[in-house]
Amino acid sequence: MRIVGNNDGACATRVDPALVETYLAESRELTLAEIRNIIPRDGRYRSILYDLMLEYPLRNAKALRPALCIATCRALGGPLEAVLRSAATLELYHNAFLIHDDVEDGSESRRDRPTLHWTHGMPIAVNVGDAMLALALQPLLDNMRLIGMGKALRILQAIARMARESAEGQALELHWIHTNEWDLTDTDYLRMVYKKTSWYTFMTPVLLGGIVAGASAEHLGALRQFAALLGIAFQIQDDILNLTAEGGEYGKEFAGDLWEGKHTLILMHAVRSASGTERERAMAILRKPRPSRSKRGHRVSPAPLSSRLLRSLERCGDLSAAGRQAIEAALAPARGAGTKSATDIRFLIALIDRYDSLDYARAVSRRFARRAEGILHRATWLASSVHGEFLHALVAFVVQRNR
Amino acid sequence: MRIVGNNDGACATRVDPALVETYLAESRELTLAEIRNIIPRDGRYRSILYDLMLEYPLRNAKALRPALCIATCRALGGPLEAVLRSAATLELYHNAFLIHDDVEDGSESRRDRPTLHWTHGMPIAVNVGDAMLALALQPLLDNMRLIGMGKALRILQAIARMARESAEGQALELHWIHTNEWDLTDTDYLRMVYKKTSWYTFMTPVLLGGIVAGASAEHLGALRQFAALLGIAFQIQDDILNLTAEGGEYGKEFAGDLWEGKHTLILMHAVRSASGTERERAMAILRKPRPSRSKRGHRVSPAPLSSRLLRSLERCGDLSAAGRQAIEAALAPARGAGTKSATDIRFLIALIDRYDSLDYARAVSRRFARRAEGILHRATWLASSVHGEFLHALVAFVVQRNR
């Protein structure tokens, strides 16, 4: 199988979905087997702790990070056995953060099944996430025996850097949401995404693969730049999918980013392009929180409660217009007055349509993907193998994917 | 100043509160200065991330872990400069976990001030906690230059072990709460507390101090046993304080453990001693969750809402007995029917009083403190200095403290 260049201006390589999907699936199997080795499988704590760590990794995940790590190592001539432990550790970290993200967002489902805190309660979910972060340290220490002290220490340093960069990116994004800051440029967005997505999802996996393979500083620099650019393209495509994905493949809530008031390149472009009046309305909408979702153990659904009350009082012959008003007013806070409404979200979507902000974001995403591809094409030192081909095909996959 | 033995059967050393408090305060100042060195203090992320990491450490905390770590190292003849970084890292870890604990429990205050998620929202609080856990890795890697590769690696291994042990202990406790399991022995309790409290609060600080000082395997073993025993005494005293502490010194919610349904030695003893009928009622109470507390951004207080409704309807002349009943029934779920009540908590307290469970717990706590003290008395290799004296005085402090 050969990935060939063509003249498509959007992306110079045609994606071979079969190659990307097969490579992802194969790396995922290898990674899961390694994760099973890392997680203790016997004794008293298996069913109450260690089995729960496997829940998310075993669901329908792409496992992109370990695949990137394995492909880079092997494209540089490094052996699979040497890199598997580091690749599995990345997947452990990622799934731990997913558990915490779900708690933060009060999400009900993850990868088409209930979230961990939904089935086991928040305290158990937070503890499983913390335990996975802790457990991920051990294989990185055991790496010393596997790949030697020097490489193992550089990997630990890379993980520490990744954690710091992504925490800073996350802090920036949360600060913008918290203060409803929209007076931002594309450069601000790119800095945030470089930290939050590129370091976490692309740069660290590629660096780990390179370190294990013993890549030179020059080659690591090129790989790092490739991953930084591709990470940005990936995040913008993620933002696009949130507003365009059809059916169940994507697996996240449609327009969830708008409900959350997230700073996507798309919405930032629409807000920047809007007229004074439009901008004012958009600001007022984005200032409002999303209506709170019910949590396990605290299921209070204000709307049905109110209708039930009204019906009961009507049956009792008890309800004057004034009485009805009193109930409506009393229930207003619980009903989520002052939170974003579906009308609000439709207004933001119309704004995005009016100013072609999706097309704008697509163009930026593809520009970054092309730059990533350029670096890869100049990296003639990468072995011509299925692993190098996967990296090439991934560039097109990132901006054309629907999941 | 000398700590002298006496004939008090409960505890063979008299606590010198001045020594313990002074030593804690001095170590705390040194630790805070070191934490300020570890946390980046300039640039774009200071106000939105790094300043928030200092919030909890700067509040009124005992900072017991770094004090234990410093005292052990110095009592073994190790230098202060070599141990400070490890001591500060322990305090960083601890405060990160406190932020996560507060989110889990929906706590409103910590050390007499609002919790981080209360002032900044849950997503920012979870991110600050994760960032602190991540940041704590860097000084442990930098330790290589400070104390050499061998010791630095053993400290990393000890931290990985601590994280795993406390996650297992936490998992055990949460599992018992989740399944309302009370058919447990003191041995079950001691295993849980050994993992959850001893490893985390006593054994790891003492081991880190010992490793930095270059203690022999034999001496490390004795210190480890001392810390395991003292940790158990400490946790039981913590459980006791939750039901006996006066005034603001203790700083936690009175009887919070009963509301949470926590498995304290006290409540386990009371349940085990209870008659069949009492036990049945206790089980029914413990099966119920505590009423949910309001969270920032979701302030719905069912009771005031209901009274407001009733008053409004009365003013409208709208309220028949049937109407009032309809409202009461409709609001029952939001009001927390099926959750623990104050009457329930009073029943559990009466049970604890009836079977002298507090005295039972006190006796067990002091037994463990005496065993810890015995080990310390045999450890003649500890330098006779203020550091060794602090360790001795701490034994009495642990079982006599009121905060």
GROMACS .gro file of N, CA and C in nm, chain A residues 19-96:
model
  234
   19LEU      N    1  -0.551   0.245   0.596
   19LEU     CA    2  -0.421   0.244   0.664
   19LEU      C    3  -0.430   0.306   0.803
   20VAL      N    4  -0.490   0.426   0.810
   20VAL     CA    5  -0.498   0.494   0.941
   20VAL      C    6  -0.579   0.409   1.039
   21GLU      N    7  -0.695   0.361   0.993
   21GLU     CA    8  -0.781   0.285   1.085
   21GLU      C    9  -0.714   0.155   1.129
   22THR      N   10  -0.650   0.088   1.036
   22THR     CA   11  -0.584  -0.039   1.071
   22THR      C   12  -0.470  -0.016   1.168
   23TYR      N   13  -0.390   0.088   1.139
   23TYR     CA   14  -0.275   0.116   1.227
   23TYR      C   15  -0.323   0.152   1.367
   24LEU      N   16  -0.427   0.238   1.373
   24LEU     CA   17  -0.484   0.277   1.503
   24LEU      C   18  -0.533   0.153   1.578
   25ALA      N   19  -0.606   0.066   1.507
   25ALA     CA   20  -0.664  -0.052   1.573
   25ALA      C   21  -0.554  -0.145   1.625
   26GLU      N   22  -0.449  -0.163   1.543
   26GLU     CA   23  -0.342  -0.254   1.585
   26GLU      C   24  -0.264  -0.198   1.705
   27SER      N   25  -0.233  -0.067   1.699
   27SER     CA   26  -0.161  -0.008   1.814
   27SER      C   27  -0.249  -0.015   1.938
   28ARG      N   28  -0.378   0.003   1.918
   28ARG     CA   29  -0.468   0.003   2.033
   28ARG      C   30  -0.467  -0.134   2.102
   29GLU      N   31  -0.469  -0.242   2.025
   29GLU     CA   32  -0.466  -0.376   2.082
   29GLU      C   33  -0.338  -0.397   2.164
   30LEU      N   34  -0.225  -0.356   2.103
   30LEU     CA   35  -0.096  -0.370   2.172
   30LEU      C   36  -0.094  -0.288   2.301
   31THR      N   37  -0.150  -0.166   2.293
   31THR     CA   38  -0.151  -0.077   2.409
   31THR      C   39  -0.237  -0.134   2.521
   32LEU      N   40  -0.354  -0.187   2.483
   32LEU     CA   41  -0.443  -0.243   2.585
   32LEU      C   42  -0.378  -0.361   2.656
   33ALA      N   43  -0.308  -0.444   2.579
   33ALA     CA   44  -0.239  -0.559   2.639
   33ALA      C   45  -0.135  -0.509   2.740
   34GLU      N   46  -0.064  -0.402   2.704
   34GLU     CA   47   0.039  -0.347   2.793
   34GLU      C   48  -0.026  -0.284   2.917
   35ILE      N   49  -0.138  -0.215   2.897
   35ILE     CA   50  -0.209  -0.155   3.012
   35ILE      C   51  -0.252  -0.264   3.110
   36ARG      N   52  -0.295  -0.377   3.055
   36ARG     CA   53  -0.333  -0.489   3.143
   36ARG      C   54  -0.214  -0.539   3.223
   37ASN      N   55  -0.095  -0.529   3.165
   37ASN     CA   56   0.026  -0.566   3.240
   37ASN      C   57   0.056  -0.467   3.351
   38ILE      N   58   0.026  -0.339   3.324
   38ILE     CA   59   0.061  -0.234   3.421
   38ILE      C   60  -0.035  -0.235   3.539
   39ILE      N   61  -0.164  -0.253   3.511
   39ILE     CA   62  -0.265  -0.248   3.618
   39ILE      C   63  -0.266  -0.381   3.693
   40PRO      N   64  -0.251  -0.376   3.826
   40PRO     CA   65  -0.257  -0.501   3.904
   40PRO      C   66  -0.389  -0.573   3.879
   41ARG      N   67  -0.383  -0.705   3.859
   41ARG     CA   68  -0.504  -0.777   3.818
   41ARG      C   69  -0.552  -0.876   3.923
   42ASP      N   70  -0.497  -0.873   4.041
   42ASP     CA   71  -0.546  -0.971   4.137
   42ASP      C   72  -0.564  -0.907   4.273
   43GLY      N   73  -0.621  -0.982   4.362
   43GLY     CA   74  -0.628  -0.938   4.499
   43GLY      C   75  -0.753  -0.856   4.529
   44ARG      N   76  -0.752  -0.803   4.647
   44ARG     CA   77  -0.866  -0.740   4.712
   44ARG      C   78  -0.913  -0.613   4.641
   45TYR      N   79  -0.824  -0.545   4.570
   45TYR     CA   80  -0.861  -0.413   4.515
   45TYR      C   81  -0.899  -0.419   4.368
   46ARG      N   82  -0.898  -0.541   4.311
   46ARG     CA   83  -0.926  -0.552   4.169
   46ARG      C   84  -1.065  -0.497   4.133
   47SER      N   85  -1.168  -0.552   4.198
   47SER     CA   86  -1.303  -0.516   4.155
   47SER      C   87  -1.341  -0.375   4.198
   48ILE      N   88  -1.281  -0.325   4.306
   48ILE     CA   89  -1.324  -0.193   4.354
   48ILE      C   90  -1.235  -0.080   4.305
   49LEU      N   91  -1.125  -0.111   4.238
   49LEU     CA   92  -1.036  -0.005   4.189
   49LEU      C   93  -0.979  -0.034   4.051
   50TYR      N   94  -0.908  -0.147   4.039
   50TYR     CA   95  -0.829  -0.168   3.917
   50TYR      C   96  -0.916  -0.200   3.795
   51ASP      N   97  -1.026  -0.274   3.814
   51ASP     CA   98  -1.115  -0.299   3.700
   51ASP      C   99  -1.173  -0.168   3.646
   52LEU      N  100  -1.199  -0.074   3.737
   52LEU     CA  101  -1.259   0.053   3.694
   52LEU      C  102  -1.162   0.135   3.608
   53MET      N  103  -1.031   0.113   3.628
   53MET     CA  104  -0.932   0.184   3.546
   53MET      C  105  -0.938   0.140   3.399
   54LEU      N  106  -0.986   0.018   3.377
   54LEU     CA  107  -0.992  -0.035   3.240
   54LEU      C  108  -1.118   0.007   3.165
   55GLU      N  109  -1.216   0.060   3.239
   55GLU     CA  110  -1.347   0.092   3.179
   55GLU      C  111  -1.333   0.178   3.054
   56TYR      N  112  -1.272   0.295   3.068
   56TYR     CA  113  -1.265   0.388   2.955
   56TYR      C  114  -1.173   0.338   2.843
   57PRO      N  115  -1.051   0.287   2.878
   57PRO     CA  116  -0.965   0.240   2.769
   57PRO      C  117  -1.029   0.130   2.684
   58LEU      N  118  -1.115   0.047   2.748
   58LEU     CA  119  -1.175  -0.065   2.673
   58LEU      C  120  -1.292  -0.021   2.586
   59ARG      N  121  -1.341   0.102   2.607
   59ARG     CA  122  -1.450   0.149   2.521
   59ARG      C  123  -1.397   0.186   2.383
   60ASN      N  124  -1.486   0.227   2.294
   60ASN     CA  125  -1.450   0.255   2.157
   60ASN      C  126  -1.369   0.385   2.145
   61ALA      N  127  -1.238   0.375   2.167
   61ALA     CA  128  -1.150   0.492   2.160
   61ALA      C  129  -1.056   0.479   2.042
   62LYS      N  130  -1.012   0.593   1.988
   62LYS     CA  131  -0.916   0.591   1.878
   62LYS      C  132  -0.778   0.546   1.926
   63ALA      N  133  -0.744   0.582   2.049
   63ALA     CA  134  -0.608   0.557   2.102
   63ALA      C  135  -0.503   0.619   2.010
   64LEU      N  136  -0.523   0.745   1.977
   64LEU     CA  137  -0.435   0.818   1.886
   64LEU      C  138  -0.296   0.838   1.944
   65ARG      N  139  -0.289   0.870   2.075
   65ARG     CA  140  -0.160   0.902   2.135
   65ARG      C  141  -0.061   0.786   2.132
   66PRO      N  142  -0.102   0.666   2.178
   66PRO     CA  143  -0.007   0.555   2.168
   66PRO      C  144   0.031   0.522   2.024
   67ALA      N  145  -0.063   0.536   1.931
   67ALA     CA  146  -0.031   0.506   1.790
   67ALA      C  147   0.078   0.601   1.740
   68LEU      N  148   0.065   0.730   1.772
   68LEU     CA  149   0.164   0.830   1.730
   68LEU      C  150   0.301   0.799   1.790
   69CYS      N  151   0.300   0.758   1.915
   69CYS     CA  152   0.424   0.728   1.987
   69CYS      C  153   0.492   0.606   1.925
   70ILE      N  154   0.415   0.501   1.901
   70ILE     CA  155   0.470   0.379   1.843
   70ILE      C  156   0.519   0.405   1.700
   71ALA      N  157   0.439   0.474   1.619
   71ALA     CA  158   0.476   0.498   1.479
   71ALA      C  159   0.605   0.578   1.470
   72THR      N  160   0.618   0.683   1.554
   72THR     CA  161   0.739   0.765   1.549
   72THR      C  162   0.862   0.683   1.585
   73CYS      N  163   0.851   0.606   1.693
   73CYS     CA  164   0.964   0.524   1.736
   73CYS      C  165   1.005   0.427   1.625
   74ARG      N  166   0.907   0.361   1.567
   74ARG     CA  167   0.939   0.258   1.469
   74ARG      C  168   0.983   0.319   1.336
   75ALA      N  169   0.928   0.436   1.301
   75ALA     CA  170   0.973   0.502   1.177
   75ALA      C  171   1.118   0.548   1.190
   76LEU      N  172   1.164   0.560   1.314
   76LEU     CA  173   1.305   0.598   1.338
   76LEU      C  174   1.391   0.474   1.363
   77GLY      N  175   1.332   0.357   1.346
   77GLY     CA  176   1.408   0.234   1.360
   77GLY      C  177   1.413   0.177   1.500
   78GLY      N  178   1.335   0.237   1.593
   78GLY     CA  179   1.331   0.184   1.730
   78GLY      C  180   1.244   0.060   1.739
   79PRO      N  181   1.271  -0.028   1.837
   79PRO     CA  182   1.193  -0.152   1.849
   79PRO      C  183   1.061  -0.131   1.925
   80LEU      N  184   0.962  -0.212   1.887
   80LEU     CA  185   0.829  -0.203   1.948
   80LEU      C  186   0.835  -0.227   2.099
   81GLU      N  187   0.910  -0.330   2.142
   81GLU     CA  188   0.913  -0.367   2.284
   81GLU      C  189   0.961  -0.251   2.371
   82ALA      N  190   1.049  -0.167   2.315
   82ALA     CA  191   1.106  -0.059   2.395
   82ALA      C  192   1.008   0.056   2.416
   83VAL      N  193   0.912   0.072   2.323
   83VAL     CA  194   0.827   0.190   2.327
   83VAL      C  195   0.688   0.161   2.385
   84LEU      N  196   0.651   0.035   2.391
   84LEU     CA  197   0.514   0.001   2.430
   84LEU      C  198   0.475   0.054   2.568
   85ARG      N  199   0.569   0.044   2.662
   85ARG     CA  200   0.539   0.086   2.799
   85ARG      C  201   0.511   0.236   2.805
   86SER      N  202   0.591   0.315   2.733
   86SER     CA  203   0.568   0.460   2.731
   86SER      C  204   0.436   0.492   2.662
   87ALA      N  205   0.407   0.421   2.553
   87ALA     CA  206   0.282   0.444   2.480
   87ALA      C  207   0.161   0.414   2.569
   88ALA      N  208   0.169   0.304   2.644
   88ALA     CA  209   0.059   0.265   2.732
   88ALA      C  210   0.040   0.368   2.844
   89THR      N  211   0.151   0.422   2.892
   89THR     CA  212   0.144   0.522   2.998
   89THR      C  213   0.069   0.647   2.950
   90LEU      N  214   0.096   0.688   2.826
   90LEU     CA  215   0.025   0.804   2.770
   90LEU      C  216  -0.126   0.779   2.768
   91GLU      N  217  -0.164   0.657   2.732
   91GLU     CA  218  -0.307   0.624   2.725
   91GLU      C  219  -0.370   0.622   2.865
   92LEU      N  220  -0.292   0.576   2.964
   92LEU     CA  221  -0.339   0.578   3.103
   92LEU      C  222  -0.363   0.722   3.150
   93TYR      N  223  -0.264   0.809   3.127
   93TYR     CA  224  -0.279   0.951   3.163
   93TYR      C  225  -0.405   1.008   3.097
   94HIS      N  226  -0.417   0.984   2.968
   94HIS     CA  227  -0.528   1.043   2.894
   94HIS      C  228  -0.663   1.000   2.950
   95ASN      N  229  -0.678   0.871   2.980
   95ASN     CA  230  -0.806   0.823   3.030
   95ASN      C  231  -0.833   0.872   3.172
   96ALA      N  232  -0.727   0.892   3.251
   96ALA     CA  233  -0.745   0.951   3.384
   96ALA      C  234  -0.802   1.093   3.371
   0.00000   0.00000   0.00000
